[in-house]
Amino acid sequence: MDDSPLRCLLIARQGPDDREDRIQDHLLELAELARSCGFEVQTRRILKRPQIAPRTFYGSGQLEALAEEAARQGTRHLICDDELSGSQVNAIEKLTGLICLDRTGLILSIFEQRAQTREAKAQVELARCEYELPRLKGAWTHLERQGGGVGLRGGPGETQIEVDRRMIRTRISQLKRELTHLEQVRETQRQGRPKGLPRVALVGYTNAGKTSLLKALTGEGEPRDLLFATLDTTTRKAWLGQDFDPETGEGSLEPKHCLVADTVGFIRKLPHQLVAAFRSTLGEVRTADALLVVADAAHPDLEDHLKVVGTTLREIGCEPEGVEAQPRLLVLNQVDRLHRPQKLDLKKRHPGAVQACALQGAGVAEIRLWLRDLIPGPAKPRELEAWELPEPEPQAP
Ligand SMILES: Nc1nc2c(ncn2[C@@H]2O[C@H](COP(=O)(O)OP(=O)(O)OP(=O)(O)O)[C@@H](O)[C@H]2O)c(=O)[nH]1
Ligand SMILES: [Mg+2]
């Protein structure tokens, strides 16, 4: 069997208001996603289109040129950064003869490959069903009338598409029931955990180094240079040292511990179906006593990544301020890849953050100290950073 990686061609639309360097960054990230899904990226293309073509999104002329390029390279997959409707995907496939995936479809495929536990599998399948349901329309152009009668078909005259929709809806209900049950199991486990140990969640953009930090703090975890390497929440016990002060005799000689949960990473335009499906897993984040927000400080899009994390946290119910706000520590990881002036610049931009290198252990003592001092207890007043807050509403002209 031929197990060479599947070749793919990546495209993104540049509208009149889009900056080219940003679209390039998005394409680079899409290439990382494609690589994480097992593809080999042959070409990345920006298609300048002031307007969206309703049927094919990118317009038939540019797509035909791409199809020729793909044929020359022996590429069979086309991956698009834009979110397409089912009928647009079908029209593109028909026109180019290529297999077409949009960004959401690609992320779903990665999640499907990674899902290991029953809960992760059910969550991903639920997201897939929610994604496919409105897309079924495009798959059936003939809308042939079924005669009704045996098997899965409903009453007379039910079309194939209606049968498919009904089956998906039934599956969605089954999965939701299963997930509610699994959430109860998770809640029971949570209550069964050692009492009194504070719970800390590692959150952040995918591939920032959350699992590496889990390993640095607890000795366990398997970091991988892949987007969405971690899907399942893993909780491990971390030793935080003692808070005994030999000078004053204050504190206790008892070693302090906390539980650290590693969680699924975030990404720009994380499909809302996945956020919804992963709500229960992300419940670990919502109910944690404190958050360690891990970021890859050496990534050129650091500030954008932080904004995505801030938005996603708010989306899952973690507000940065107010009575419910959890203490948060921003961990600027991977600073071993930065030079001194860059680190100084970071210090200016994020004075409250810890600069760390999870691989070599730099900054980990500082993180332990923060955890030891801060939890349990309410969030201490601190200056909020711009990435944590919602974008200001645009002013009416
Ligand atoms: N140079 C350097 N590389 C790091 C550091 N921390 C993590 N990495 C690398 O970054 C990659 C991603 O690390 P992970 O810990 O798996 O990242 P993650 O945030 O758990 O990623 P997902 O689970 O995929 O969302 C791995 O190749 C790590 O070896 C660091 O401090 N310095
Ligand atoms: Mg991970």
CSV table of C-alpha atoms and ligand atoms in Angstrom, one decimal:
chain,number,residue,atom,x,y,z
A,1,MET,CA,0.0,0.0,0.0
A,2,ASP,CA,1.2,3.5,-0.8
A,3,ASP,CA,1.7,5.2,2.6
A,4,SER,CA,3.4,8.4,1.3
A,5,PRO,CA,1.8,11.5,2.7
A,6,LEU,CA,-1.1,13.0,0.8
A,7,ARG,CA,-0.1,16.0,-1.2
A,8,CYS,CA,-2.2,19.1,-0.8
A,9,LEU,CA,-2.6,22.6,-2.2
A,10,LEU,CA,-3.6,25.4,0.2
A,11,ILE,CA,-5.6,28.5,-0.7
A,12,ALA,CA,-7.0,31.5,1.1
A,13,ARG,CA,-9.1,34.4,-0.1
A,14,GLN,CA,-7.8,38.0,0.2
A,15,GLY,CA,-10.6,40.4,0.3
A,16,PRO,CA,-10.2,44.2,-0.3
A,17,ASP,CA,-9.9,44.9,3.5
A,18,ASP,CA,-7.5,42.0,4.2
A,19,ARG,CA,-3.7,42.7,4.7
A,20,GLU,CA,-1.6,40.3,2.7
A,21,ASP,CA,0.8,39.5,5.5
A,22,ARG,CA,-2.0,38.4,7.7
A,23,ILE,CA,-3.4,36.1,5.1
A,24,GLN,CA,0.1,34.7,4.7
A,25,ASP,CA,0.3,34.0,8.4
A,26,HIS,CA,-3.1,32.3,8.3
A,27,LEU,CA,-1.9,30.2,5.4
A,28,LEU,CA,1.2,29.2,7.3
A,29,GLU,CA,-1.0,28.1,10.2
A,30,LEU,CA,-3.2,26.2,7.8
A,31,ALA,CA,0.0,24.5,6.5
A,32,GLU,CA,0.8,23.5,10.1
A,33,LEU,CA,-2.7,22.1,10.5
A,34,ALA,CA,-2.4,20.2,7.2
A,35,ARG,CA,0.9,18.8,8.4
A,36,SER,CA,-0.6,17.8,11.7
A,37,CYS,CA,-3.3,16.0,9.8
A,38,GLY,CA,-0.7,14.0,7.8
A,39,PHE,CA,-0.6,16.1,4.6
A,40,GLU,CA,2.4,17.2,2.6
A,41,VAL,CA,1.9,20.8,1.6
A,42,GLN,CA,2.9,21.4,-2.1
A,43,THR,CA,1.8,25.0,-2.6
A,44,ARG,CA,0.2,27.9,-0.8
A,45,ARG,CA,-1.7,30.4,-2.8
A,46,ILE,CA,-3.5,33.6,-1.9
A,47,LEU,CA,-6.5,34.3,-4.2
A,48,LYS,CA,-7.3,38.0,-4.5
A,49,ARG,CA,-11.0,38.3,-4.8
A,50,PRO,CA,-12.8,41.6,-4.0
A,51,GLN,CA,-16.1,39.7,-4.0
A,52,ILE,CA,-17.1,36.2,-3.1
A,53,ALA,CA,-18.4,34.1,-6.0
A,54,PRO,CA,-21.6,32.7,-4.6
A,55,ARG,CA,-21.3,29.3,-6.2
A,56,THR,CA,-17.6,28.5,-6.1
A,57,PHE,CA,-16.5,31.1,-3.5
A,58,TYR,CA,-13.2,31.7,-5.3
A,59,GLY,CA,-14.5,32.0,-8.9
A,60,SER,CA,-14.1,29.4,-11.7
A,61,GLY,CA,-11.2,31.1,-13.5
A,62,GLN,CA,-8.8,30.9,-10.6
A,63,LEU,CA,-9.9,27.5,-9.6
A,64,GLU,CA,-9.4,26.1,-13.1
A,65,ALA,CA,-5.8,27.5,-13.0
A,66,LEU,CA,-5.3,25.8,-9.7
A,67,ALA,CA,-6.6,22.5,-11.0
A,68,GLU,CA,-4.0,22.6,-13.8
A,69,GLU,CA,-1.3,23.3,-11.3
A,70,ALA,CA,-2.5,20.4,-9.1
A,71,ALA,CA,-2.5,18.0,-12.0
A,72,ARG,CA,1.1,18.9,-12.9
A,73,GLN,CA,2.2,18.3,-9.3
A,74,GLY,CA,0.1,15.1,-8.8
A,75,THR,CA,-1.8,16.8,-6.0
A,76,ARG,CA,-5.3,15.5,-5.2
A,77,HIS,CA,-6.4,17.6,-2.2
A,78,LEU,CA,-7.3,21.3,-2.0
A,79,ILE,CA,-7.5,22.8,1.5
A,80,CYS,CA,-9.2,26.2,1.9
A,81,ASP,CA,-8.7,28.6,4.8
A,82,ASP,CA,-12.2,30.0,4.4
A,83,GLU,CA,-15.3,28.5,5.8
A,84,LEU,CA,-17.3,27.1,2.8
A,85,SER,CA,-20.9,25.9,2.5
A,86,GLY,CA,-21.5,22.3,1.5
A,87,SER,CA,-22.7,23.3,-2.0
A,88,GLN,CA,-19.6,25.5,-2.5
A,89,VAL,CA,-17.4,22.5,-1.6
A,90,ASN,CA,-19.3,20.4,-4.1
A,91,ALA,CA,-19.1,23.0,-6.8
A,92,ILE,CA,-15.3,23.3,-6.2
A,93,GLU,CA,-14.8,19.6,-6.3
A,94,LYS,CA,-16.8,19.3,-9.5
A,95,LEU,CA,-14.9,22.1,-11.2
A,96,THR,CA,-11.4,21.1,-10.2
A,97,GLY,CA,-11.7,17.3,-9.8
A,98,LEU,CA,-9.9,17.7,-6.4
A,99,ILE,CA,-11.0,16.7,-3.0
A,100,CYS,CA,-11.8,19.9,-1.2
A,101,LEU,CA,-11.6,20.5,2.6
A,102,ASP,CA,-12.3,23.7,4.5
A,103,ARG,CA,-10.5,24.9,7.6
A,104,THR,CA,-13.3,23.5,9.9
A,105,GLY,CA,-13.3,20.2,8.1
A,106,LEU,CA,-9.5,19.9,8.5
A,107,ILE,CA,-9.6,20.7,12.2
A,108,LEU,CA,-12.3,18.1,12.7
A,109,SER,CA,-10.2,15.5,10.8
A,110,ILE,CA,-7.3,16.2,13.1
A,111,PHE,CA,-9.5,15.8,16.2
A,112,GLU,CA,-10.9,12.6,14.8
A,113,GLN,CA,-7.4,11.2,14.3
A,114,ARG,CA,-6.4,12.2,17.9
A,115,ALA,CA,-9.5,11.3,19.9
A,116,GLN,CA,-8.6,8.4,22.2
A,117,THR,CA,-11.1,8.2,25.1
A,118,ARG,CA,-14.8,7.5,24.8
A,119,GLU,CA,-15.5,11.1,25.8
A,120,ALA,CA,-13.2,12.7,23.3
A,121,LYS,CA,-14.5,10.4,20.6
A,122,ALA,CA,-18.2,11.2,21.4
A,123,GLN,CA,-17.4,15.0,21.5
A,124,VAL,CA,-15.7,15.0,18.2
A,125,GLU,CA,-18.4,12.9,16.6
A,126,LEU,CA,-21.0,15.3,17.9
A,127,ALA,CA,-19.1,18.2,16.4
A,128,ARG,CA,-18.8,16.3,13.1
A,129,CYS,CA,-22.6,15.7,13.0
A,130,GLU,CA,-23.4,19.3,13.8
A,131,TYR,CA,-21.0,20.3,11.0
A,132,GLU,CA,-22.4,17.9,8.4
A,133,LEU,CA,-26.1,18.5,9.1
A,134,PRO,CA,-26.5,21.9,7.3
A,135,ARG,CA,-24.1,20.7,4.6
A,136,LEU,CA,-26.2,17.7,3.5
A,137,LYS,CA,-28.1,19.9,1.1
A,138,GLY,CA,-25.3,20.1,-1.4
A,139,ALA,CA,-24.6,16.4,-1.5
A,140,TRP,CA,-27.9,15.6,-3.2
A,141,THR,CA,-28.6,17.4,-6.3
A,142,HIS,CA,-31.1,15.1,-7.8
A,143,LEU,CA,-33.4,15.0,-4.7
A,144,GLU,CA,-34.9,11.8,-5.9
A,145,ARG,CA,-38.1,10.8,-4.3
A,146,GLN,CA,-38.0,7.6,-2.3
A,147,GLY,CA,-40.9,5.2,-2.4
A,148,GLY,CA,-41.1,4.8,1.4
A,149,GLY,CA,-41.6,1.4,3.1
A,150,VAL,CA,-38.9,-0.8,4.5
A,151,GLY,CA,-35.8,-0.1,6.6
A,152,LEU,CA,-34.7,3.3,7.6
A,153,ARG,CA,-36.9,5.2,5.3
A,154,GLY,CA,-39.8,7.1,6.7
A,155,GLY,CA,-43.2,7.7,5.3
A,156,PRO,CA,-43.9,7.6,1.6
A,157,GLY,CA,-42.3,10.5,-0.3
A,158,GLU,CA,-39.5,11.1,2.2
A,159,THR,CA,-36.4,12.1,0.2
A,160,GLN,CA,-33.0,10.6,0.7
A,161,ILE,CA,-31.8,13.9,2.2
A,162,GLU,CA,-34.6,13.9,4.8
A,163,VAL,CA,-33.6,10.3,5.7
A,164,ASP,CA,-30.0,11.4,6.1
A,165,ARG,CA,-31.0,14.4,8.2
A,166,ARG,CA,-33.2,12.3,10.4
A,167,MET,CA,-30.4,9.8,11.0
A,168,ILE,CA,-27.9,12.5,11.9
A,169,ARG,CA,-30.4,14.2,14.3
A,170,THR,CA,-31.0,10.8,16.0
A,171,ARG,CA,-27.2,10.3,16.3
A,172,ILE,CA,-26.8,13.8,17.8
A,173,SER,CA,-29.4,13.1,20.5
A,174,GLN,CA,-27.7,9.8,21.3
A,175,LEU,CA,-24.3,11.5,21.6
A,176,LYS,CA,-25.7,14.3,23.7
A,177,ARG,CA,-27.2,11.8,26.1
A,178,GLU,CA,-23.9,9.8,26.3
A,179,LEU,CA,-22.0,13.0,26.9
A,180,THR,CA,-24.3,14.1,29.7
A,181,HIS,CA,-23.7,10.7,31.3
A,182,LEU,CA,-19.9,11.0,30.9
A,183,GLU,CA,-20.0,14.5,32.4
A,184,GLN,CA,-21.7,13.0,35.5
A,185,VAL,CA,-18.9,10.4,35.7
A,186,ARG,CA,-16.3,13.1,35.4
A,187,GLU,CA,-18.1,15.1,38.1
A,188,THR,CA,-18.0,12.1,40.4
A,189,GLN,CA,-14.3,11.6,39.7
A,190,ARG,CA,-13.7,15.3,40.5
A,191,GLN,CA,-15.4,14.9,43.8
A,192,GLY,CA,-13.4,11.7,44.5
A,193,ARG,CA,-10.1,13.6,44.1
A,194,PRO,CA,-8.0,14.3,47.2
A,195,LYS,CA,-9.9,17.1,49.1
A,196,GLY,CA,-8.2,20.4,49.7
A,197,LEU,CA,-5.8,20.2,46.8
A,198,PRO,CA,-6.2,23.2,44.6
A,199,ARG,CA,-6.8,22.6,40.9
A,200,VAL,CA,-4.9,24.5,38.3
A,201,ALA,CA,-5.6,24.3,34.5
A,202,LEU,CA,-3.1,24.8,31.8
A,203,VAL,CA,-4.7,26.7,28.9
A,204,GLY,CA,-3.4,28.3,25.7
A,205,TYR,CA,-2.9,28.3,22.0
A,206,THR,CA,-2.2,24.9,20.5
A,207,ASN,CA,1.5,23.9,20.4
A,208,ALA,CA,2.5,26.6,23.0
A,209,GLY,CA,4.0,24.1,25.4
A,210,LYS,CA,1.2,23.3,27.8
A,211,THR,CA,2.0,19.6,28.0
A,212,SER,CA,5.7,20.4,28.3
A,213,LEU,CA,4.9,22.6,31.3
A,214,LEU,CA,2.7,19.8,32.8
A,215,LYS,CA,5.8,17.6,32.4
A,216,ALA,CA,8.1,20.3,34.0
A,217,LEU,CA,5.7,20.7,37.0
A,218,THR,CA,4.6,17.1,37.5
A,219,GLY,CA,7.1,14.9,35.7
A,220,GLU,CA,4.4,13.5,33.4
A,221,GLY,CA,3.2,14.3,30.0
A,222,GLU,CA,4.2,13.7,26.4
A,223,PRO,CA,4.9,16.9,24.4
A,224,ARG,CA,4.8,16.7,20.6
A,225,ASP,CA,5.4,19.2,17.9
A,226,LEU,CA,2.0,18.9,16.5
A,227,LEU,CA,-1.1,21.0,16.6
A,228,PHE,CA,-3.8,19.5,18.9
A,229,ALA,CA,-1.5,16.8,20.2
A,230,THR,CA,-3.6,16.9,23.4
A,231,LEU,CA,-7.3,16.4,23.3
A,232,ASP,CA,-8.1,14.7,26.5
A,233,THR,CA,-7.8,16.5,29.8
A,234,THR,CA,-5.1,14.8,32.0
A,235,THR,CA,-4.8,15.7,35.6
A,236,ARG,CA,-1.5,15.2,37.6
A,237,LYS,CA,-0.2,16.1,41.0
A,238,ALA,CA,2.5,18.7,41.2
A,239,TRP,CA,4.8,19.4,44.1
A,240,LEU,CA,5.0,23.0,45.0
A,241,GLY,CA,7.7,22.9,47.7
A,242,GLN,CA,7.2,24.2,51.3
A,243,ASP,CA,6.3,27.6,52.5
A,244,PHE,CA,8.3,27.3,55.8
A,245,ASP,CA,10.4,30.4,56.6
A,246,PRO,CA,13.4,29.3,58.8
A,247,GLU,CA,14.0,33.0,59.8
A,248,THR,CA,10.6,33.6,61.3
A,249,GLY,CA,9.5,30.0,61.9
A,250,GLU,CA,6.3,30.8,60.1
A,251,GLY,CA,4.6,28.6,57.6
A,252,SER,CA,4.6,24.8,57.6
A,253,LEU,CA,7.0,22.1,56.9
A,254,GLU,CA,4.3,20.1,55.1
A,255,PRO,CA,5.0,20.0,51.4
A,256,LYS,CA,2.3,21.8,49.3
A,257,HIS,CA,0.8,20.2,46.3
A,258,CYS,CA,-1.8,21.1,43.6
A,259,LEU,CA,-3.5,19.3,40.8
A,260,VAL,CA,-2.6,20.4,37.3
A,261,ALA,CA,-4.9,19.7,34.3
A,262,ASP,CA,-3.6,19.8,30.8
A,263,THR,CA,-6.3,20.7,28.2
A,264,VAL,CA,-7.0,20.9,24.5
A,265,GLY,CA,-5.4,23.9,22.8
A,266,PHE,CA,-7.1,26.8,21.2
A,267,ILE,CA,-6.7,28.1,17.7
A,268,ARG,CA,-7.9,31.0,15.6
A,269,LYS,CA,-11.4,30.3,14.3
A,270,LEU,CA,-11.8,27.2,16.5
A,271,PRO,CA,-14.9,25.6,15.0
A,272,HIS,CA,-17.8,26.6,17.2
A,273,GLN,CA,-19.1,23.1,17.0
A,274,LEU,CA,-16.0,21.9,18.7
A,275,VAL,CA,-16.1,24.5,21.4
A,276,ALA,CA,-19.7,23.5,22.1
A,277,ALA,CA,-18.9,19.8,22.0
A,278,PHE,CA,-15.8,20.2,24.3
A,279,ARG,CA,-17.7,22.2,26.9
A,280,SER,CA,-17.7,19.4,29.4
A,281,THR,CA,-13.9,18.8,29.0
A,282,LEU,CA,-13.4,22.5,29.2
A,283,GLY,CA,-15.4,22.5,32.4
A,284,GLU,CA,-12.1,21.6,34.0
A,285,VAL,CA,-10.9,25.0,33.0
A,286,ARG,CA,-14.0,26.8,34.2
A,287,THR,CA,-14.0,25.2,37.6
A,288,ALA,CA,-10.2,25.4,38.2
A,289,ASP,CA,-8.9,27.4,41.1
A,290,ALA,CA,-6.3,29.1,38.9
A,291,LEU,CA,-5.3,29.3,35.3
A,292,LEU,CA,-1.8,29.1,33.9
A,293,VAL,CA,-2.1,30.7,30.4
A,294,VAL,CA,0.7,29.3,28.4
A,295,ALA,CA,1.9,31.1,25.2
A,296,ASP,CA,4.7,30.5,22.7
A,297,ALA,CA,6.6,33.8,23.3
A,298,ALA,CA,8.8,33.1,20.2
A,299,HIS,CA,5.9,32.9,17.8
A,300,PRO,CA,5.6,35.9,15.5
A,301,ASP,CA,1.8,36.0,16.1
A,302,LEU,CA,2.1,35.9,19.9
A,303,GLU,CA,-0.2,38.9,20.5
A,304,ASP,CA,-2.9,37.5,18.1
A,305,HIS,CA,-2.6,34.1,19.9
A,306,LEU,CA,-3.2,35.8,23.2
A,307,LYS,CA,-6.3,37.6,21.9
A,308,VAL,CA,-7.7,34.2,20.6
A,309,VAL,CA,-7.1,32.7,24.1
A,310,GLY,CA,-8.7,35.7,25.8
A,311,THR,CA,-11.8,35.4,23.5
A,312,THR,CA,-12.1,31.6,23.8
A,313,LEU,CA,-11.8,31.8,27.6
A,314,ARG,CA,-14.6,34.3,27.7
A,315,GLU,CA,-16.6,32.0,25.3
A,316,ILE,CA,-16.3,29.1,27.7
A,317,GLY,CA,-17.3,31.2,30.7
A,318,CYS,CA,-14.0,32.3,32.2
A,319,GLU,CA,-14.2,36.0,32.8
A,320,PRO,CA,-11.0,37.9,33.6
A,321,GLU,CA,-12.6,40.2,36.2
A,322,GLY,CA,-15.4,40.0,38.7
A,323,VAL,CA,-16.2,37.8,41.7
A,324,GLU,CA,-16.0,34.6,39.7
A,325,ALA,CA,-12.6,35.5,38.1
A,326,GLN,CA,-9.9,33.0,38.7
A,327,PRO,CA,-6.3,34.0,39.4
A,328,ARG,CA,-4.4,33.9,36.1
A,329,LEU,CA,-0.7,33.7,35.4
A,330,LEU,CA,0.6,34.4,31.9
A,331,VAL,CA,3.5,32.0,31.2
A,332,LEU,CA,5.5,33.3,28.2
A,333,ASN,CA,7.1,30.0,27.3
A,334,GLN,CA,9.9,29.1,24.8
A,335,VAL,CA,11.9,32.2,25.7
A,336,ASP,CA,15.1,30.1,25.0
A,337,ARG,CA,14.3,30.9,21.4
A,338,LEU,CA,14.5,34.6,22.0
A,339,HIS,CA,17.4,37.1,22.3
A,340,ARG,CA,17.9,39.4,25.2
A,341,PRO,CA,16.4,42.5,23.6
A,342,GLN,CA,13.3,40.5,22.6
A,343,LYS,CA,12.9,39.3,26.2
A,344,LEU,CA,13.2,42.9,27.5
A,345,ASP,CA,10.6,44.0,25.1
A,346,LEU,CA,8.3,41.2,26.3
A,347,LYS,CA,8.9,42.3,29.9
A,348,LYS,CA,7.7,45.8,28.9
A,349,ARG,CA,4.6,44.5,27.1
A,350,HIS,CA,3.7,41.8,29.7
A,351,PRO,CA,5.2,42.9,33.0
A,352,GLY,CA,3.1,40.5,35.1
A,353,ALA,CA,4.1,37.4,33.1
A,354,VAL,CA,6.6,34.7,33.9
A,355,GLN,CA,9.2,34.1,31.1
A,356,ALA,CA,9.8,30.4,31.0
A,357,CYS,CA,11.3,27.5,29.1
A,358,ALA,CA,9.4,24.4,29.9
A,359,LEU,CA,12.0,22.2,28.3
A,360,GLN,CA,14.9,23.4,30.4
A,361,GLY,CA,12.9,24.3,33.5
A,362,ALA,CA,13.6,28.0,33.5
A,363,GLY,CA,10.8,30.0,35.2
A,364,VAL,CA,9.2,26.8,36.7
A,365,ALA,CA,10.4,27.7,40.2
A,366,GLU,CA,8.7,31.1,39.8
A,367,ILE,CA,5.5,29.4,38.6
A,368,ARG,CA,5.6,27.1,41.7
A,369,LEU,CA,6.0,30.1,44.0
A,370,TRP,CA,3.0,31.9,42.4
A,371,LEU,CA,0.9,28.8,42.8
A,372,ARG,CA,1.9,28.3,46.4
A,373,ASP,CA,1.2,31.9,47.3
A,374,LEU,CA,-2.0,32.4,45.4
A,375,ILE,CA,-4.1,29.3,45.9
A,376,PRO,CA,-6.4,28.7,47.3
A,377,GLY,CA,-7.9,32.1,47.6
A,378,PRO,CA,-9.7,34.7,45.6
A,379,ALA,CA,-8.0,36.5,42.6
A,380,LYS,CA,-5.8,39.3,43.8
A,381,PRO,CA,-6.3,42.7,42.1
A,382,ARG,CA,-4.1,43.1,39.1
A,383,GLU,CA,-3.9,45.1,36.0
A,384,LEU,CA,-5.7,43.4,33.1
A,385,GLU,CA,-4.0,43.1,29.8
A,386,ALA,CA,-5.6,44.1,26.5
A,387,TRP,CA,-5.8,40.5,25.2
A,388,GLU,CA,-8.1,39.5,28.0
A,389,LEU,CA,-10.8,42.1,27.3
A,390,PRO,CA,-13.4,42.2,24.5
A,391,GLU,CA,-12.6,44.3,21.5
A,392,PRO,CA,-14.2,47.8,21.8
A,393,GLU,CA,-17.5,48.1,19.8
A,394,PRO,CA,-16.8,50.0,16.6
A,395,GLN,CA,-18.2,53.6,16.8
A,396,ALA,CA,-21.0,54.5,14.5
A,397,PRO,CA,-19.8,57.0,11.9
B,1,LIG,N1,12.5,25.5,22.4
B,1,LIG,C1,11.4,25.2,23.1
B,1,LIG,N2,10.5,24.3,22.7
B,1,LIG,C2,9.5,24.0,23.5
B,1,LIG,C3,9.3,24.6,24.8
B,1,LIG,N3,8.2,24.1,25.3
B,1,LIG,C4,7.6,23.3,24.4
B,1,LIG,N4,8.4,23.2,23.3
B,1,LIG,C5,8.2,22.4,22.1
B,1,LIG,O1,6.9,22.9,21.5
B,1,LIG,C6,6.2,21.8,20.9
B,1,LIG,C7,4.8,21.7,21.5
B,1,LIG,O2,4.9,21.4,22.9
B,1,LIG,P1,3.6,20.8,23.7
B,1,LIG,O3,4.0,20.8,25.1
B,1,LIG,O4,3.2,19.5,23.1
B,1,LIG,O5,2.6,21.9,23.3
B,1,LIG,P2,1.0,21.9,23.7
B,1,LIG,O6,0.7,23.3,24.1
B,1,LIG,O7,0.7,20.9,24.7
B,1,LIG,O8,0.3,21.6,22.3
B,1,LIG,P3,-1.1,20.8,21.9
B,1,LIG,O9,-1.4,19.8,22.9
B,1,LIG,O10,-0.8,20.3,20.6
B,1,LIG,O11,-2.1,22.0,21.9
B,1,LIG,C8,7.1,20.5,21.3
B,1,LIG,O12,7.8,20.2,20.1
B,1,LIG,C9,7.9,20.9,22.4
B,1,LIG,O13,9.2,20.2,22.5
B,1,LIG,C10,10.3,25.5,25.2
B,1,LIG,O14,10.3,26.1,26.3
B,1,LIG,N5,11.3,25.8,24.4
B,2,MG,MG,-0.5,19.3,24.6
